[in-house]
XYZ file of C-alpha atoms in Angstrom:
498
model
C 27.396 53.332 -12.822
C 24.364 52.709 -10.343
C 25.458 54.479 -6.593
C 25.470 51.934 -3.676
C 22.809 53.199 -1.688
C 20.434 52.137 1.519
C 18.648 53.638 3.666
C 17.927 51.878 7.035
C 15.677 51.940 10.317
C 16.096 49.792 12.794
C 14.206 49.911 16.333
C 14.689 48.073 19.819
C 13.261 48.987 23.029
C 16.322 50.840 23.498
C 16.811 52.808 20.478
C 15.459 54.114 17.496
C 17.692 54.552 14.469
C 17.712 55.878 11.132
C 20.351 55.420 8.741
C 20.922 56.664 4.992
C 24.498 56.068 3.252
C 26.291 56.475 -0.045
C 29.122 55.010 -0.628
C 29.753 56.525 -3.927
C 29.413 60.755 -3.101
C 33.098 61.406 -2.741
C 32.654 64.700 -4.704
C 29.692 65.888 -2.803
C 29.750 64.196 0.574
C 26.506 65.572 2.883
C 27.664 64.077 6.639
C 25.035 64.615 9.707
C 25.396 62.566 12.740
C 23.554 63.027 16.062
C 23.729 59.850 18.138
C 23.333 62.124 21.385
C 26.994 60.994 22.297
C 29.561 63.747 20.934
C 32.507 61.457 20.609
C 30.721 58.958 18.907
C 29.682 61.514 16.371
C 32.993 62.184 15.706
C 34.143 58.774 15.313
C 31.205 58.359 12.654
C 31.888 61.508 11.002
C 35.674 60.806 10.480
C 34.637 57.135 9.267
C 31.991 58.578 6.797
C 34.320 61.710 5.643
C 37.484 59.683 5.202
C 35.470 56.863 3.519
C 34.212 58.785 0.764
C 30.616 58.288 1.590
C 27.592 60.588 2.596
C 26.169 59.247 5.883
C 23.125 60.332 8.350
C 22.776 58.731 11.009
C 20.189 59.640 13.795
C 19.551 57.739 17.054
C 17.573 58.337 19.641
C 18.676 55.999 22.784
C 18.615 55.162 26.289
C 21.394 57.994 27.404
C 19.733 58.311 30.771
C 21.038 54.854 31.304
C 24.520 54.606 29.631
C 26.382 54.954 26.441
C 26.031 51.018 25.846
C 23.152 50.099 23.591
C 23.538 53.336 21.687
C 27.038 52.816 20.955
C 26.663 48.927 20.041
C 23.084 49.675 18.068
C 24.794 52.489 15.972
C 27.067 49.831 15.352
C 24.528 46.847 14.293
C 22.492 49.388 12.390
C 25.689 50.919 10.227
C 26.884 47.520 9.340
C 23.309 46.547 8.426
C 23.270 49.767 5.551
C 26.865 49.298 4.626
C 25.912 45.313 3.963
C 22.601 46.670 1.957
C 24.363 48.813 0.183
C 27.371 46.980 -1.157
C 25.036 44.480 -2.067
C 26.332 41.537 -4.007
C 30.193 42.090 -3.994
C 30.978 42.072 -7.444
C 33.829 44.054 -9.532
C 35.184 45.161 -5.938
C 39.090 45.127 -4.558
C 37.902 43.231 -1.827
C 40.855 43.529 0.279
C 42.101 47.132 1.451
C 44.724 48.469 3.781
C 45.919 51.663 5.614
C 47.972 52.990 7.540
C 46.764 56.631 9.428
C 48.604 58.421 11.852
C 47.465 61.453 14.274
C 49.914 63.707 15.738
C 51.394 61.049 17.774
C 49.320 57.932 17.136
C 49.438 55.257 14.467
C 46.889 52.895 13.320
C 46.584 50.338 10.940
C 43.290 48.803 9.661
C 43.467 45.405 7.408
C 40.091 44.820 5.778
C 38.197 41.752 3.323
C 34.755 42.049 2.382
C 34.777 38.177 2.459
C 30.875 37.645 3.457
C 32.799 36.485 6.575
C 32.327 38.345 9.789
C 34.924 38.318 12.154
C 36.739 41.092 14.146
C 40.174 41.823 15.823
C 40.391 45.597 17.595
C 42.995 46.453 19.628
C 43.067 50.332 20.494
C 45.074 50.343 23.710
C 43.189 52.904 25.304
C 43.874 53.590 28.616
C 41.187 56.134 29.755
C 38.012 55.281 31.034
C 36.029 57.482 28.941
C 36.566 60.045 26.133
C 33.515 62.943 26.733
C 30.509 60.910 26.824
C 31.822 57.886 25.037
C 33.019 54.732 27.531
C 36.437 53.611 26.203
C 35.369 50.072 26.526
C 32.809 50.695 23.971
C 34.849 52.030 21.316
C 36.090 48.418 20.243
C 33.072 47.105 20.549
C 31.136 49.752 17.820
C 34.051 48.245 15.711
C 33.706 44.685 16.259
C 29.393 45.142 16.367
C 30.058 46.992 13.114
C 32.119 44.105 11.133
C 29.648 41.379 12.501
C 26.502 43.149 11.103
C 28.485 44.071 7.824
C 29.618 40.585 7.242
C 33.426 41.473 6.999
C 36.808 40.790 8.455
C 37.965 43.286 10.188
C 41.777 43.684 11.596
C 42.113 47.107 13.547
C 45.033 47.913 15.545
C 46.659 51.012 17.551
C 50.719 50.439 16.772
C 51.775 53.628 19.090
C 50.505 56.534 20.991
C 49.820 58.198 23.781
C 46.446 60.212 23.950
C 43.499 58.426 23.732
C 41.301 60.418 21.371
C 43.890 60.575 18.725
C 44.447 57.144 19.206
C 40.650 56.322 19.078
C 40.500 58.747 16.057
C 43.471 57.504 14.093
C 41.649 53.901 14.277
C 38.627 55.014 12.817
C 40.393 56.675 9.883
C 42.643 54.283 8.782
C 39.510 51.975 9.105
C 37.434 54.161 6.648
C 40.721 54.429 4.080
C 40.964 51.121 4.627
C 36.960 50.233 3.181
C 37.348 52.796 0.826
C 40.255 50.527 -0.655
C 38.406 47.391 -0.806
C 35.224 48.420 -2.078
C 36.484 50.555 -4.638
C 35.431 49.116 -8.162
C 37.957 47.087 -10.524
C 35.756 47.576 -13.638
C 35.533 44.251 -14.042
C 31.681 41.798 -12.472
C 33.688 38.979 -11.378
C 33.768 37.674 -7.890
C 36.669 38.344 -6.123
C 37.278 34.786 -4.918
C 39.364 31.435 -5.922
C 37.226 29.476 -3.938
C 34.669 28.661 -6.700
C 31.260 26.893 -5.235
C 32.580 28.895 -1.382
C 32.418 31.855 -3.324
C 28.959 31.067 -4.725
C 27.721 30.392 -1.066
C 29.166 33.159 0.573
C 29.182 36.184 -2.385
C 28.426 35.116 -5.284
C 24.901 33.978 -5.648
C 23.092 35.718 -2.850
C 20.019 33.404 -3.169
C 23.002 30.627 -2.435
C 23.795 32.263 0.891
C 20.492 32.920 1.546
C 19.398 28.757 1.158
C 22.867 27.670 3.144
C 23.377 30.116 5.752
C 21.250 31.837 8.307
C 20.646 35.720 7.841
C 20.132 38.579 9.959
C 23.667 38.765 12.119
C 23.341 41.286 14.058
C 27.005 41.009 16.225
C 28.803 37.799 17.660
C 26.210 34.996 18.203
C 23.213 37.368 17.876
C 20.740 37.154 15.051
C 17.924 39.279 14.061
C 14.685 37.499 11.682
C 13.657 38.378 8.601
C 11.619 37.350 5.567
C 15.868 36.039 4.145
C 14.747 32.923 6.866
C 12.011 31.436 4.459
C 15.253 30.490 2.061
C 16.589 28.596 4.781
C 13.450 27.362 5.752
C 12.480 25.824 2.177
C 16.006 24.733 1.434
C 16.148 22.332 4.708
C 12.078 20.712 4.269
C 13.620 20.097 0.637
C 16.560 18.865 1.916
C 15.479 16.776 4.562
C 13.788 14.649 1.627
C 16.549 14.016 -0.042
C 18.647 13.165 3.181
C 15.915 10.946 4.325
C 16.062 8.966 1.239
C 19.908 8.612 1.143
C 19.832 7.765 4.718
C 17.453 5.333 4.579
C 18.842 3.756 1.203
C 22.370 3.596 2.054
C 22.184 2.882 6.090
C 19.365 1.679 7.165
C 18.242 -1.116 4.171
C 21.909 -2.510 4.227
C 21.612 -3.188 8.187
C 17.641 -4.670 7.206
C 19.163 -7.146 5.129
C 22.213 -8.214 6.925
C 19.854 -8.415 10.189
C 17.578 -10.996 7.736
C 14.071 -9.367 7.035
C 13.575 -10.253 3.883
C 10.395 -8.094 2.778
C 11.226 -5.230 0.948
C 7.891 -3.493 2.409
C 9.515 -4.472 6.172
C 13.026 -3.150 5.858
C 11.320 0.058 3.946
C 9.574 0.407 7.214
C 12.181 -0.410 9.368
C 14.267 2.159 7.821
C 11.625 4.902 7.864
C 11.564 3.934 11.812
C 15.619 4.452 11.779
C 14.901 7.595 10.262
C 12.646 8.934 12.702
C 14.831 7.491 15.603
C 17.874 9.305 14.420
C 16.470 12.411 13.511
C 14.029 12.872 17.082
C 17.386 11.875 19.353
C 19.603 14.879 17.505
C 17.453 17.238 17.597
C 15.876 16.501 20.841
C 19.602 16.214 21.970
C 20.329 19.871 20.282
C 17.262 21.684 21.927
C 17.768 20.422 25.445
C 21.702 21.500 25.035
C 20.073 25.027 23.990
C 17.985 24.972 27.421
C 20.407 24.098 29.449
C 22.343 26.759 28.658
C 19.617 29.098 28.702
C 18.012 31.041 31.482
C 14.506 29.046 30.755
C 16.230 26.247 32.154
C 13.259 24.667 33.595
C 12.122 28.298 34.696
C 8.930 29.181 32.840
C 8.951 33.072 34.142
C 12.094 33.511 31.678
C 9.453 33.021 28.955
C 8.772 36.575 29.733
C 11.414 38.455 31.586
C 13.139 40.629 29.437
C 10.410 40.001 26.438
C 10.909 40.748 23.821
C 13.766 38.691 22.779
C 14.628 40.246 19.307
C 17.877 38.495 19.360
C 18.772 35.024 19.326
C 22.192 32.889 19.038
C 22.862 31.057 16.085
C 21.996 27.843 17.671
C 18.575 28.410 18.520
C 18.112 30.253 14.879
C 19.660 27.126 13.359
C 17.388 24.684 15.452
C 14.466 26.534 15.099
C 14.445 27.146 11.570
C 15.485 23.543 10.909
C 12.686 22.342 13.164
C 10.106 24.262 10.570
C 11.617 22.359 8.230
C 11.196 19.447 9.422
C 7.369 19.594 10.578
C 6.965 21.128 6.160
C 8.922 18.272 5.618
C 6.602 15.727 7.240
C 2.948 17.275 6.096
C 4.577 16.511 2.459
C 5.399 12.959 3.570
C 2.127 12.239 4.856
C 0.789 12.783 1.698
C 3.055 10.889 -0.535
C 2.895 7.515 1.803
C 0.392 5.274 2.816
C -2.032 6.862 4.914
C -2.605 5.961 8.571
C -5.764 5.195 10.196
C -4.912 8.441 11.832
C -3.927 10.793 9.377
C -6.300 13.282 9.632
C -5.445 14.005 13.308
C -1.613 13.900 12.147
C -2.529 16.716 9.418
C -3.940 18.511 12.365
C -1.017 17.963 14.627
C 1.350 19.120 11.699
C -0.429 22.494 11.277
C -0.843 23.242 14.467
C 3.021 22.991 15.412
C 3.649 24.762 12.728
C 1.473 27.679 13.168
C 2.540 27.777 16.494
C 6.572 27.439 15.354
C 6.200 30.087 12.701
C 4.011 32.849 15.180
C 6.389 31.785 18.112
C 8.899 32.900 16.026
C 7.992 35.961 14.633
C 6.781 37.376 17.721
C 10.155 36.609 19.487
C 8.715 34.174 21.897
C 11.306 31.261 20.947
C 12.246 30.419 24.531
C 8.629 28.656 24.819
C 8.735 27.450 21.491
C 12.257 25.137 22.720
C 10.946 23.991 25.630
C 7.891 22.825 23.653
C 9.607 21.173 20.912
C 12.026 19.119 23.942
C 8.884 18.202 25.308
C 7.508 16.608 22.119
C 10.688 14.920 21.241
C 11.294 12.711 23.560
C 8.398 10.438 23.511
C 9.049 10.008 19.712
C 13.114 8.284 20.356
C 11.457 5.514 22.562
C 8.604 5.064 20.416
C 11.234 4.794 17.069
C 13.568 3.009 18.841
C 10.917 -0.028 19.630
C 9.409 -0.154 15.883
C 13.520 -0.874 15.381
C 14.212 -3.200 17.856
C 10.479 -4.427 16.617
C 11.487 -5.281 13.084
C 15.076 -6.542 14.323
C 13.345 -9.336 16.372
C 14.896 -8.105 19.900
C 10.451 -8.697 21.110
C 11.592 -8.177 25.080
C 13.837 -5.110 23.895
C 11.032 -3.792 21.799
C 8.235 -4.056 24.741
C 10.711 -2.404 27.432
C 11.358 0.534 25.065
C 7.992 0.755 24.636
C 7.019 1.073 28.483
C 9.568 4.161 28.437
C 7.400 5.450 26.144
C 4.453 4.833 27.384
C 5.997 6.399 30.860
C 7.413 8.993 29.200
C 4.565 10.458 26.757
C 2.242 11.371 30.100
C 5.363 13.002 31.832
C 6.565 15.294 28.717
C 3.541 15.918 26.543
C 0.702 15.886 29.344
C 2.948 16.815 32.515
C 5.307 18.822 31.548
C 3.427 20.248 28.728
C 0.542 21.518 31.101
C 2.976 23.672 33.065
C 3.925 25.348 29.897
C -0.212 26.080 29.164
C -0.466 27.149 33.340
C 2.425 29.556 32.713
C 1.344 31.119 29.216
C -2.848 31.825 31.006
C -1.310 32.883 34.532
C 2.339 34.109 34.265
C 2.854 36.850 31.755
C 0.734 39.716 33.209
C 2.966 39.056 35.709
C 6.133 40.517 33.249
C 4.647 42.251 30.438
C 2.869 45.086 29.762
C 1.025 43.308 27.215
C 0.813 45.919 24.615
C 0.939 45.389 20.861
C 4.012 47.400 19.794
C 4.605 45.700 16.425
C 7.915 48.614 16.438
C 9.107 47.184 19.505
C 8.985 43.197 18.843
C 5.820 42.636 21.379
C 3.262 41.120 19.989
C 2.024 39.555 23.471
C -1.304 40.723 24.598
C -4.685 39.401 25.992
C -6.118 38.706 22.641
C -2.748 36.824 21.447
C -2.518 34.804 24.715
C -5.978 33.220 24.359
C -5.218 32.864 20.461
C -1.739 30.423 21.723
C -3.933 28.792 24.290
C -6.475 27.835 22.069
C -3.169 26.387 20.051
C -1.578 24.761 23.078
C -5.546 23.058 24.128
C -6.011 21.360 20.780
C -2.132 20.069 20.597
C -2.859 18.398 24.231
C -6.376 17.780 23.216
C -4.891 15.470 20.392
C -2.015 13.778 22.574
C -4.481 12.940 25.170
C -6.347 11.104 21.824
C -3.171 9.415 21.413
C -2.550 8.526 24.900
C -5.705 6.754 24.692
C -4.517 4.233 21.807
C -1.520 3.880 23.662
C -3.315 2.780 26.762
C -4.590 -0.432 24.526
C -1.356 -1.075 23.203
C -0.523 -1.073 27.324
C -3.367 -3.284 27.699
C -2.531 -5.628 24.634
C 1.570 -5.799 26.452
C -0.506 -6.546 29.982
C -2.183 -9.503 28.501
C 0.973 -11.270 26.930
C 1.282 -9.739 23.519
C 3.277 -7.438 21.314
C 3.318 -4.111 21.552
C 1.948 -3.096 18.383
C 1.349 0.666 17.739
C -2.921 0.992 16.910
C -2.248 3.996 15.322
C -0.799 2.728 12.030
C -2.396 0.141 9.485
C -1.673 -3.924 9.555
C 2.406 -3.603 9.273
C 1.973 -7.006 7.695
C -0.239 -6.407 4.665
C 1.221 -6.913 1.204
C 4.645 -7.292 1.863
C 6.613 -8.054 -1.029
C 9.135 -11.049 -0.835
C 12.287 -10.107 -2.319
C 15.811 -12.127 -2.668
């Protein structure tokens, strides 16, 4: 039977690691540890020894700081192998138990290699460090561990008195306890009732990939990877098919009982419903994310503490989503009628997505949010008045569309700008601006000018837009409708139906 194997580097600007494991050498079990922190070492080696596997683990970290991202990277980067590993959890227990007791001290360690990470430690210690290991971060190699592993973890300390056999026991009855669950049956089925949930979450890893976002890294911290394209092309195919069902089943039954009787005008009107429903979430979503971020209208956190290599699950969720949807709308531009502007809406399509994908990747995310809230906006008032347009409500429609028309200059020229004056002026100011591919920076002079460049033709094609929508100003100004230039005669061939 094929060895569950992996072999593992992982680098931050804090620490370097390299990991190798086996969780199948019980007979000939090779254990080297050197972390730089001797208590941690021993922690590791009991877990490794007791768990039947071989294990190396190497780390070179930022000691002459503290003990705390060498501890919690250790951690990440063990969980990260042991997940690799395991691979697809077939033909395994699952669920394992033990109890371990040293000298004095009992512990008991629950596990289930559900695909769901969660974890509950409670070691009781009372010292404030064991050697060179901070008690505080014992717990927290345990819970960092379970959260990059994708398992449920359950670790407690029932009695005891000293510390490091209380520390120690935990960590064995935790390795007896894996040992248990990922021991094989002999059988390839899933170890789950929960038939289509077990698909998602074990049993068809392309599944998991396509629902869920990858990369956990610990609680509300993900890392990227090329697992995000699944995601990615799952969502700009779903968003199709949500569109349509939206549109079908929403927005053409309030058409009719509203009146408009063209098929061709309630197809619109529900395209414009679409759009209106879809901008106001998501531009809703993204400025929650800012506000509860430290770029908070504060462009020099674009760049303190770059590179962020980490982000929570909401901003990986409404990122990746938001790649979706731009994929999404280069294939609808294809498959409707064309507007007189379409070219310059290709242009604006690639663009944002060039710029969401490299934004991305190079860890720069922060702008990338403040961007996308910038963009948004303008696009709910603009909706919204093609609704109210359709509907009849002709004041309504013209007042939404002076928000708009207030709104587009303030977000996407204003607002916007500051974002191009801080990219050219601000980050010399906070980065080295070195290419360290190792490190997550990919910031420097050549890469600025290269976003620049980006940001100049995006505003270079609002400003094109901003002149159409001075006519449509002009057009309101002079008594009529506010019609939008950009798009063809929303009259033409309509077909009468009912």
């Amino acid at each position: 039977m094929e060895a569950r194997t992996a072999t593992l580097e992982r680098k931050t600007n804090e620490t370097d690691i390299k990991i190798s494991i086996n969780l199948d050498d019980k007979m000939d079990q090779k254990i080297n540890i050197d972390t730089g922190i001797g208590f941690l070492d021993h922690m590791y080696h009991a877990l490794g020894k007791h768990a039947g596997w071989s294990l190396s683990i190497k780390c070179v970290g930022d000691l002459h700081i503290d003990d705390h991202h060498t501890a919690e990277d250790t951690g990440i980067a063990l969980g990260m192998a042991f997940k690799q590993a395991l691979g697809t959890p077939r033909g395994i227990k699952r669920f394992g138990s033990a109890f371990c007791p040293l000298d004095e001290a009992l512990s008991r360690s629950v596990v289930d290699i559900s695909g769901r990470p969660f974890a509950d430690v409670n070691l009781d210690l009372k010292r404030e460090m064991i050697g060179q290991l901070s008690t505080e971060m014992i717990p927290h190699v345990l819970e960092s561990f379970a959260f990059a592993a994708g398992i449920t973890l359950h670790v407690d300390v029932l009695k005891g008195k000293n510390d490091h056999h209380k520390a120690e026991s935990a960590f064995k009855s935790l390795a007896v306890a894996i040992k248990d669950a990922v021991s094989r049956t002999g059988t390839n089925d899933v170890p789950s009732t929960k038939g289509m949930v077990a698909g998602y979450y074990m049993k068809d890893p392309i599944a998991t990939k396509c629902l869920t976002i990858s990369y956990q890294m610990s609680q509300d911290q993900y890392g990227k990877g090329y697992d995000d394209y699944y995601f990615v092309v799952f969502w700009t195919i779903a968003f199709t098919f949500l569109r349509a069902a939206i549109m079908k089943f929403f927005f053409h039954p309030i058409a009719k009982m509203a009146g408009i009787q063209s098929f061709g005008k309630r197809q619109r009107f529900a395209e414009q419903g679409w759009m209106f429903s879809y901008y106001s979430v998501f531009w809703a979503f993204g400025m929650y994310i800012m506000y509860n971020s430290p770029h908070w209208f504060n462009t020099s956190q674009y760049w303190i503490d770059y590179p962020h290599t980490l982000i929570s699950r909401k901003m990986k969720v409404y990122y990746l989503m938001q790649l979706a949807f731009w994929f999404h709308q280069v294939y609808l531009i294809h498959i409707e009628k064309r507007r007189k502007d379409h070219f310059a809406m290709l242009t604006h399509h690639i663009i944002t997505i060039i710029l969401l994908v490299s934004s991305y990747y190079s860890n720069f995310t922060r702008i990338g949010n403040a961007v996308l809230c910038c963009m948004d906006v303008a696009d709910i008032f603009l909706s919204l008045a093609k609704v109210l347009k359709y509907l009849g409500m002709t004041t309504l429609c013209d007042i939404c569309f002076g928000l708009f028309a207030v709104s587009w200059p303030v977000t996407r020229h204003i607002f916007f700008s500051i974002i191009i004056w801080a990219t050219a002026v601000e980050p010399s100011t906070y980065l080295d601006m070195k290419w360290e591919p190792e490190k997550g920076k990919y910031f420097t002079p050549f890469t600025q000018k290269l976003y620049l460049l980006l940001f100049v033709l995006l505003n270079s094609l609002m400003f094109y837009w901003f002149a159409m929508i001075i006519k449509v100003i002009l057009r309101v100004l002079q008594g009529k409708n506010a019609e939008d230039s950009r798009s063809d005669d929303e009259d033409d061939n309509d077909e009468e139906v009912e």
